[in-house]
Short mmCIF file of C-alpha atoms in Angstrom, two decimals:
data_model
loop_
_atom_site.label_atom_id
_atom_site.label_comp_id
_atom_site.label_asym_id
_atom_site.label_seq_id
_atom_site.Cartn_x
_atom_site.Cartn_y
_atom_site.Cartn_z
CA MET A 28 1.41 13.18 -15.30
CA ILE A 29 4.66 11.37 -16.64
CA ARG A 30 5.71 12.88 -20.03
CA ARG A 31 8.93 10.72 -20.78
CA LEU A 32 9.92 7.07 -18.54
CA VAL A 33 13.74 5.84 -18.71
CA LEU A 34 14.46 2.53 -17.35
CA THR A 35 17.98 1.50 -16.99
CA ASP A 36 18.63 -2.35 -16.04
CA VAL A 37 15.27 -2.46 -14.40
CA ARG A 38 14.41 -6.21 -14.18
CA SER A 39 14.01 -7.58 -17.80
CA HIS A 40 14.85 -4.22 -19.27
CA ALA A 41 18.21 -3.24 -20.22
CA ASP A 42 17.31 0.24 -21.63
CA LEU A 43 13.66 1.26 -22.25
CA ALA A 44 12.54 4.85 -23.06
CA LEU A 45 8.63 5.52 -23.14
CA THR A 46 6.93 8.94 -24.09
CA PRO A 47 3.29 8.32 -23.18
CA GLU A 48 0.40 10.89 -23.55
CA PRO A 49 -1.94 11.83 -21.02
CA GLY A 50 -4.84 9.44 -20.56
CA PHE A 51 -4.52 5.75 -21.07
CA VAL A 52 -1.06 4.11 -21.49
CA ILE A 53 -1.73 0.65 -22.68
CA LEU A 54 1.08 -2.06 -22.41
CA THR A 55 0.41 -5.14 -24.05
CA GLY A 56 2.52 -8.22 -25.21
CA PRO A 57 3.01 -12.15 -24.11
CA ASN A 58 3.59 -13.21 -20.53
CA GLY A 59 7.40 -12.54 -19.80
CA ALA A 60 7.49 -9.59 -22.02
CA GLY A 61 8.10 -7.32 -18.86
CA LYS A 62 4.76 -5.20 -18.80
CA THR A 63 4.58 -5.44 -15.09
CA ASN A 64 8.22 -4.69 -14.64
CA VAL A 65 7.18 -1.11 -16.33
CA LEU A 66 4.38 -0.69 -13.71
CA GLU A 67 6.83 -1.44 -10.96
CA ALA A 68 9.34 1.04 -12.20
CA VAL A 69 6.59 3.68 -12.20
CA SER A 70 5.17 2.62 -8.56
CA LEU A 71 9.15 3.24 -7.41
CA LEU A 72 8.49 6.75 -8.34
CA ALA A 73 6.32 7.01 -4.88
CA PRO A 74 7.52 6.25 -1.20
CA GLY A 75 7.92 2.63 -0.19
CA ARG A 76 9.09 -0.88 -1.91
CA GLY A 77 6.89 -0.72 -4.82
CA LEU A 78 3.97 -2.83 -6.24
CA ARG A 79 6.01 -5.95 -5.85
CA ARG A 80 7.37 -5.00 -2.26
CA ALA A 81 10.61 -6.40 -3.53
CA ALA A 82 14.05 -5.89 -2.23
CA LEU A 83 16.05 -3.20 -4.29
CA SER A 84 18.75 -5.89 -5.12
CA GLU A 85 15.99 -8.00 -6.82
CA ILE A 86 14.98 -5.22 -9.30
CA ALA A 87 18.42 -4.61 -10.90
CA ARG A 88 18.55 -6.71 -14.21
CA ARG A 89 19.88 -10.00 -13.85
CA ASN A 90 23.57 -10.42 -15.16
CA GLY A 91 23.67 -6.55 -15.57
CA PRO A 92 26.08 -4.34 -13.75
CA GLY A 93 24.21 -4.61 -10.39
CA GLY A 94 22.30 -1.39 -9.98
CA PHE A 95 19.36 0.28 -11.59
CA GLY A 96 17.64 3.39 -12.62
CA VAL A 97 14.39 4.69 -12.94
CA ALA A 98 14.07 8.37 -14.37
CA ALA A 99 10.61 10.33 -15.16
CA THR A 100 10.01 13.84 -16.91
CA LEU A 101 6.62 15.28 -15.28
CA GLY A 102 4.32 17.10 -16.75
CA ASP A 103 5.20 20.31 -15.35
CA ALA A 104 9.11 19.48 -16.40
CA THR A 105 9.97 18.25 -12.78
CA GLU A 106 12.64 15.58 -13.29
CA LEU A 107 12.60 12.66 -10.84
CA ALA A 108 14.99 9.53 -10.67
CA THR A 109 15.37 6.60 -8.29
CA GLY A 110 17.49 3.30 -8.23
CA THR A 111 20.66 1.87 -6.92
CA LEU A 112 24.44 1.75 -7.52
CA ALA A 113 26.10 -1.17 -7.93
CA ALA A 114 28.53 -0.76 -5.08
CA ALA A 115 25.43 -0.43 -2.63
CA PRO A 116 22.49 -2.74 -4.27
CA GLU A 117 20.25 -2.28 -1.09
CA ARG A 118 20.66 1.71 -0.68
CA ARG A 119 18.00 3.50 -2.55
CA VAL A 120 19.10 7.05 -4.13
CA VAL A 121 16.49 9.47 -4.92
CA ARG A 122 16.90 12.98 -6.76
CA PHE A 123 14.78 15.74 -7.37
CA ASN A 124 15.67 18.01 -10.39
CA GLY A 125 19.24 16.55 -9.94
CA ALA A 126 19.58 17.29 -6.47
CA ALA A 127 19.45 14.32 -3.96
CA GLY A 128 16.45 13.81 -1.88
CA ALA A 129 14.76 11.51 0.45
CA ALA A 130 12.19 8.69 -0.79
CA ASN A 131 9.63 9.80 1.65
CA THR A 132 9.30 13.01 0.14
CA LEU A 133 8.60 11.53 -3.43
CA ALA A 134 4.86 11.97 -2.64
CA GLN A 135 4.99 15.73 -2.60
CA TRP A 136 5.58 15.37 -6.29
CA LEU A 137 3.60 12.38 -7.51
CA SER A 138 0.56 10.55 -6.24
CA VAL A 139 0.80 6.65 -7.75
CA LEU A 140 -1.84 4.05 -6.82
CA TRP A 141 -1.91 0.42 -8.17
CA LEU A 142 -3.74 -2.84 -8.34
CA THR A 143 -2.08 -5.97 -9.17
CA PRO A 144 -3.72 -9.61 -9.48
CA ALA A 145 -1.98 -10.61 -6.16
CA MET A 146 -4.41 -7.74 -4.64
CA ASP A 147 -7.39 -9.55 -5.71
CA ARG A 148 -7.35 -11.55 -2.11
CA LEU A 149 -6.89 -8.27 0.02
CA PHE A 150 -9.99 -8.78 1.73
CA VAL A 151 -9.02 -12.28 2.87
CA GLU A 152 -5.44 -11.52 3.53
CA PRO A 153 -3.87 -10.83 7.15
CA ALA A 154 -4.78 -7.02 8.40
CA SER A 155 -1.14 -6.19 7.55
CA GLU A 156 -2.16 -6.34 3.65
CA ARG A 157 -5.20 -4.01 4.11
CA ARG A 158 -3.02 -1.77 6.42
CA ARG A 159 -0.37 -1.04 3.36
CA PHE A 160 -3.24 -0.44 1.09
CA LEU A 161 -4.90 1.85 3.49
CA ASP A 162 -1.37 3.65 3.89
CA ARG A 163 -1.22 4.20 0.13
CA LEU A 164 -4.58 5.81 0.24
CA THR A 165 -3.74 8.13 2.88
CA LEU A 166 -0.16 9.05 1.69
CA ALA A 167 -2.19 10.05 -1.46
CA LEU A 168 -4.05 12.51 0.52
CA SER A 169 -1.29 13.40 3.14
CA PRO A 170 1.94 13.28 1.63
CA GLY A 171 3.59 13.80 5.20
CA HIS A 172 2.20 10.50 6.07
CA ALA A 173 5.04 8.46 4.82
CA LEU A 174 7.82 10.40 7.07
CA GLU A 175 5.38 9.54 10.35
CA THR A 176 5.09 6.04 9.40
CA THR A 177 8.97 5.51 8.83
CA ARG A 178 9.42 7.52 12.12
CA TYR A 179 6.98 5.39 14.01
CA GLU A 180 8.37 2.14 12.99
CA ALA A 181 11.98 2.93 13.88
CA ALA A 182 11.05 4.16 17.24
CA MET A 183 8.92 0.69 17.92
CA ARG A 184 12.02 -1.31 16.55
CA ALA A 185 14.27 0.35 18.87
CA ARG A 186 11.69 -0.23 21.86
CA ASN A 187 11.38 -3.99 21.06
CA LYS A 188 15.04 -4.33 21.18
CA LEU A 189 15.48 -2.51 24.31
CA LEU A 190 12.72 -4.23 25.83
CA ALA A 191 14.51 -7.46 25.15
CA GLU A 192 17.46 -6.49 27.39
CA PRO A 193 17.47 -7.77 31.06
CA ALA A 194 17.62 -4.23 32.48
CA PRO A 195 16.49 -1.63 29.75
CA ASP A 196 17.23 1.94 30.36
CA ARG A 197 13.69 3.43 31.53
CA ASP A 198 14.72 6.88 30.45
CA TRP A 199 15.48 5.68 26.92
CA LEU A 200 12.42 3.56 26.91
CA SER A 201 10.38 6.97 27.87
CA ALA A 202 11.84 8.61 25.15
CA LEU A 203 11.27 6.08 22.42
CA GLU A 204 7.73 5.91 23.76
CA ALA A 205 7.01 9.60 23.40
CA GLN A 206 8.29 9.24 19.81
CA MET A 207 5.87 6.64 19.02
CA ALA A 208 2.89 8.33 20.92
CA GLN A 209 3.51 11.37 18.67
CA HIS A 210 3.80 9.56 15.27
CA GLY A 211 1.39 7.18 15.99
CA ALA A 212 -1.49 9.60 16.90
CA ALA A 213 -0.50 11.48 13.33
CA ILE A 214 -0.92 8.02 11.69
CA ALA A 215 -4.16 7.15 13.20
CA ALA A 216 -5.66 10.73 12.42
CA ALA A 217 -4.64 10.54 8.73
CA ARG A 218 -5.53 7.13 8.30
CA SER A 219 -9.40 7.78 10.15
CA GLU A 220 -9.49 11.14 7.91
CA THR A 221 -9.05 8.96 4.78
CA VAL A 222 -11.38 6.31 5.78
CA ALA A 223 -14.05 8.93 6.90
CA THR A 224 -13.67 10.94 3.82
CA LEU A 225 -13.63 8.05 1.27
CA SER A 226 -16.61 6.40 2.98
CA GLU A 227 -18.82 9.40 2.72
CA ARG A 228 -17.61 9.70 -1.06
CA LEU A 229 -18.74 6.25 -1.59
CA ALA A 230 -21.81 6.44 0.02
CA GLN A 231 -22.68 8.97 -2.42
CA GLU A 232 -22.45 7.03 -5.27
CA THR A 233 -25.68 5.39 -6.58
CA GLY A 234 -26.35 2.55 -9.35
CA GLY A 235 -23.31 1.89 -11.52
CA ASP A 236 -21.44 -1.19 -12.53
CA PHE A 237 -19.36 -1.43 -9.31
CA PRO A 238 -20.90 -2.43 -5.93
CA ARG A 239 -20.51 0.02 -3.18
CA ALA A 240 -18.24 -0.45 -0.19
CA HIS A 241 -18.35 0.99 3.29
CA LEU A 242 -15.12 1.38 5.28
CA VAL A 243 -14.44 1.58 9.15
CA LEU A 244 -11.04 1.58 10.66
CA GLU A 245 -10.65 -1.16 13.46
CA GLY A 246 -8.45 -1.78 16.21
CA TRP A 247 -6.48 0.92 18.23
CA ALA A 248 -7.62 4.67 17.60
CA GLY A 249 -6.70 7.49 20.09
CA ASP A 250 -4.51 10.59 20.86
CA ALA A 251 -0.70 10.84 21.92
CA ALA A 252 -1.65 10.98 25.63
CA ALA A 253 -3.37 7.84 25.39
CA LEU A 254 -0.96 5.86 23.37
CA LEU A 255 1.95 7.06 25.51
CA HIS A 256 -0.16 5.78 28.54
CA ALA A 257 -0.50 2.50 27.10
CA LEU A 258 2.79 1.80 26.06
CA ALA A 259 4.19 2.73 29.31
CA SER A 260 1.68 0.44 31.35
CA GLY A 261 2.49 -2.45 28.62
CA ARG A 262 5.90 -2.83 28.72
CA GLY A 263 5.85 -5.85 30.82
CA ARG A 264 3.47 -7.53 28.33
CA ASP A 265 5.21 -6.29 25.12
CA ALA A 266 8.71 -7.68 26.64
CA ALA A 267 6.98 -11.19 27.08
CA ALA A 268 5.43 -10.87 23.71
CA GLY A 269 8.42 -9.81 22.23
CA ARG A 270 6.69 -7.31 20.09
CA THR A 271 4.61 -4.24 20.50
CA LEU A 272 0.82 -5.03 20.95
CA THR A 273 -0.84 -1.74 21.13
CA GLY A 274 -0.63 1.15 18.65
CA PRO A 275 -1.58 1.84 14.99
CA HIS A 276 0.26 -0.97 13.32
CA ARG A 277 -2.37 -3.37 14.79
CA ALA A 278 -5.13 -1.64 13.06
CA ASP A 279 -7.26 -2.89 10.58
CA LEU A 280 -9.43 -1.65 7.53
CA ALA A 281 -12.89 -3.39 7.61
CA VAL A 282 -14.67 -3.38 4.13
CA ARG A 283 -18.51 -4.25 3.60
CA HIS A 284 -20.28 -4.93 0.75
CA VAL A 285 -23.22 -2.12 0.94
CA ASP A 286 -25.90 -3.50 -1.30
CA LYS A 287 -25.61 -7.29 0.20
CA GLN A 288 -25.05 -6.08 3.71
CA ILE A 289 -21.77 -8.42 3.95
CA PRO A 290 -18.27 -8.36 4.88
CA ALA A 291 -16.21 -8.17 1.66
CA ALA A 292 -14.30 -11.42 2.56
CA GLN A 293 -17.64 -13.23 2.22
CA ALA A 294 -18.31 -11.94 -1.25
CA SER A 295 -17.79 -13.57 -4.12
CA THR A 296 -14.25 -13.22 -5.79
CA GLY A 297 -15.49 -11.14 -8.87
CA GLU A 298 -17.39 -9.03 -6.46
CA GLN A 299 -14.24 -8.69 -4.57
CA LYS A 300 -12.39 -7.20 -7.50
CA ALA A 301 -15.14 -5.08 -8.31
CA LEU A 302 -15.58 -3.41 -4.89
CA LEU A 303 -11.68 -3.16 -4.74
CA LEU A 304 -11.86 -1.32 -8.10
CA GLY A 305 -14.72 0.78 -7.13
CA ILE A 306 -12.80 2.15 -3.87
CA VAL A 307 -9.63 2.83 -6.04
CA LEU A 308 -11.66 4.70 -8.57
CA ALA A 309 -13.67 6.71 -5.84
CA HIS A 310 -10.25 7.46 -4.03
CA ALA A 311 -8.64 8.85 -7.25
CA ALA A 312 -11.33 11.27 -7.88
CA LEU A 313 -10.94 12.41 -4.26
CA VAL A 314 -7.19 12.87 -4.64
CA GLY A 315 -7.73 15.10 -7.64
CA GLU A 316 -10.19 17.14 -5.64
CA ARG A 317 -8.07 17.42 -2.84
CA ARG A 318 -4.91 17.93 -4.13
CA GLY A 319 -5.45 19.14 -7.73
CA GLN A 320 -3.48 16.62 -9.02
CA PRO A 321 -5.07 13.13 -9.68
CA PRO A 322 -2.87 10.05 -9.22
CA ILE A 323 -1.45 7.91 -11.78
CA LEU A 324 -2.99 4.70 -11.67
CA LEU A 325 -1.12 1.37 -12.62
CA LEU A 326 -3.41 -1.58 -13.17
CA ASP A 327 -1.86 -4.79 -14.02
CA GLU A 328 -3.87 -7.31 -15.75
CA VAL A 329 -7.05 -5.55 -14.46
CA ALA A 330 -9.42 -5.91 -17.69
CA ALA A 331 -8.59 -9.89 -18.04
CA HIS A 332 -10.96 -11.12 -15.65
CA LEU A 333 -14.03 -8.47 -16.30
CA ASP A 334 -16.81 -9.22 -18.23
CA PRO A 335 -17.49 -7.00 -21.31
CA ALA A 336 -19.79 -4.72 -19.71
CA ARG A 337 -17.98 -4.07 -16.38
CA ARG A 338 -14.83 -3.60 -18.58
CA ALA A 339 -16.50 -1.07 -20.75
CA ALA A 340 -17.89 0.64 -17.38
CA LEU A 341 -14.32 0.67 -16.12
CA PHE A 342 -12.69 2.46 -19.27
CA ASP A 343 -15.78 5.00 -19.03
CA ARG A 344 -14.82 5.59 -15.26
CA LEU A 345 -10.94 5.84 -15.96
CA ALA A 346 -11.57 8.20 -19.16
CA GLY A 347 -11.25 11.38 -17.03
CA HIS A 348 -8.15 10.59 -15.23
CA ALA A 349 -5.07 12.36 -16.02
CA GLN A 350 -2.90 9.01 -16.59
CA VAL A 351 -3.96 5.25 -16.48
CA TRP A 352 -1.33 2.53 -17.20
CA MET A 353 -2.83 -0.59 -18.13
CA THR A 354 -1.56 -4.08 -19.32
CA GLY A 355 -2.82 -6.89 -21.00
CA THR A 356 -1.90 -9.78 -23.16
CA GLU A 357 -4.04 -9.09 -25.79
CA PRO A 358 -4.75 -5.74 -27.61
CA ALA A 359 -8.53 -6.79 -27.98
CA LEU A 360 -8.96 -6.24 -24.26
CA PHE A 361 -8.80 -2.71 -24.90
CA ALA A 362 -10.55 -2.08 -28.05
CA ALA A 363 -13.12 -0.03 -26.36
CA ILE A 364 -10.68 2.52 -25.75
CA ASP A 365 -10.60 5.26 -28.39
CA ASP A 366 -7.34 6.37 -30.43
CA ARG A 367 -6.12 8.57 -28.06
CA ALA A 368 -4.60 6.02 -25.98
CA THR A 369 -0.58 5.35 -26.15
CA ARG A 370 -0.38 1.88 -27.00
CA ILE A 371 2.77 0.17 -26.40
CA ALA A 372 3.55 -3.27 -27.62
CA LEU A 373 6.80 -4.98 -25.71
CA GLY A 374 8.22 -8.41 -26.22
#
């Protein structure tokens, strides 16, 4: 969990220091007070581009010096920091206990999951959005997943560029495809394990206030040899398309509403939100069991559109988690949470 969080020139916050306790951390205030900005800062302590997927230069405070910083002290006294310098606004800097490190290795120290209002349409969005969601779930269980994904995508970009040349170097193509096969197989295996394990856990849940979901990984699945063969035999097709048409980057996460036996995309808006919440809660419990370190949960405006009964059920389910950050415009939304919560008013 995070014991101390310091934001410097992050979005609307020139200088903000928070000392959250374990359990619920509730941020309230009017629209524009910077509540989501705080959650975004915490999300940057994990690999990737954070909950808004914003360019680094957009995170730096407008009219500020140009860079930004997010620093956190964890419960075991580990110091994590990330941000940018004014001279290089799109180059991310990461430090562990003062020493320079790589963003992909942040997952070894901290697991962070989030839900935002923009994710309410996850099941009807393009497959790429569900892949990102699945990769965050996978990363929390397999910290090395970020590095495998980064290397796969880098090799794929290089292969696509090479295929666009009139006479691409076949040996270089083979080398890039070997890299894609190695990392692609690792990505597929980690995703498959996450989906299978999470589906099994969801199937064991009975009753409750959140509908049960069943998860299936669709699209390409195979080992390194199968992917290598597919890439080598598909060069002409991929060159004509201008992109790689085979591999784990084409996978999709299919979700069904178990009780109604319908695809999640056909459920009502409220049911889709409840399905998503149920998946995240089950996954958080799974991460805690597997890693001995439950993830930090960031829930942006999660209570606003839930009825009182489901809101109370959500708080009950979250009560055992190490640290849950939630935002809302009205403190009354969180009245059912006892006094042990850290309550922070912004704006």
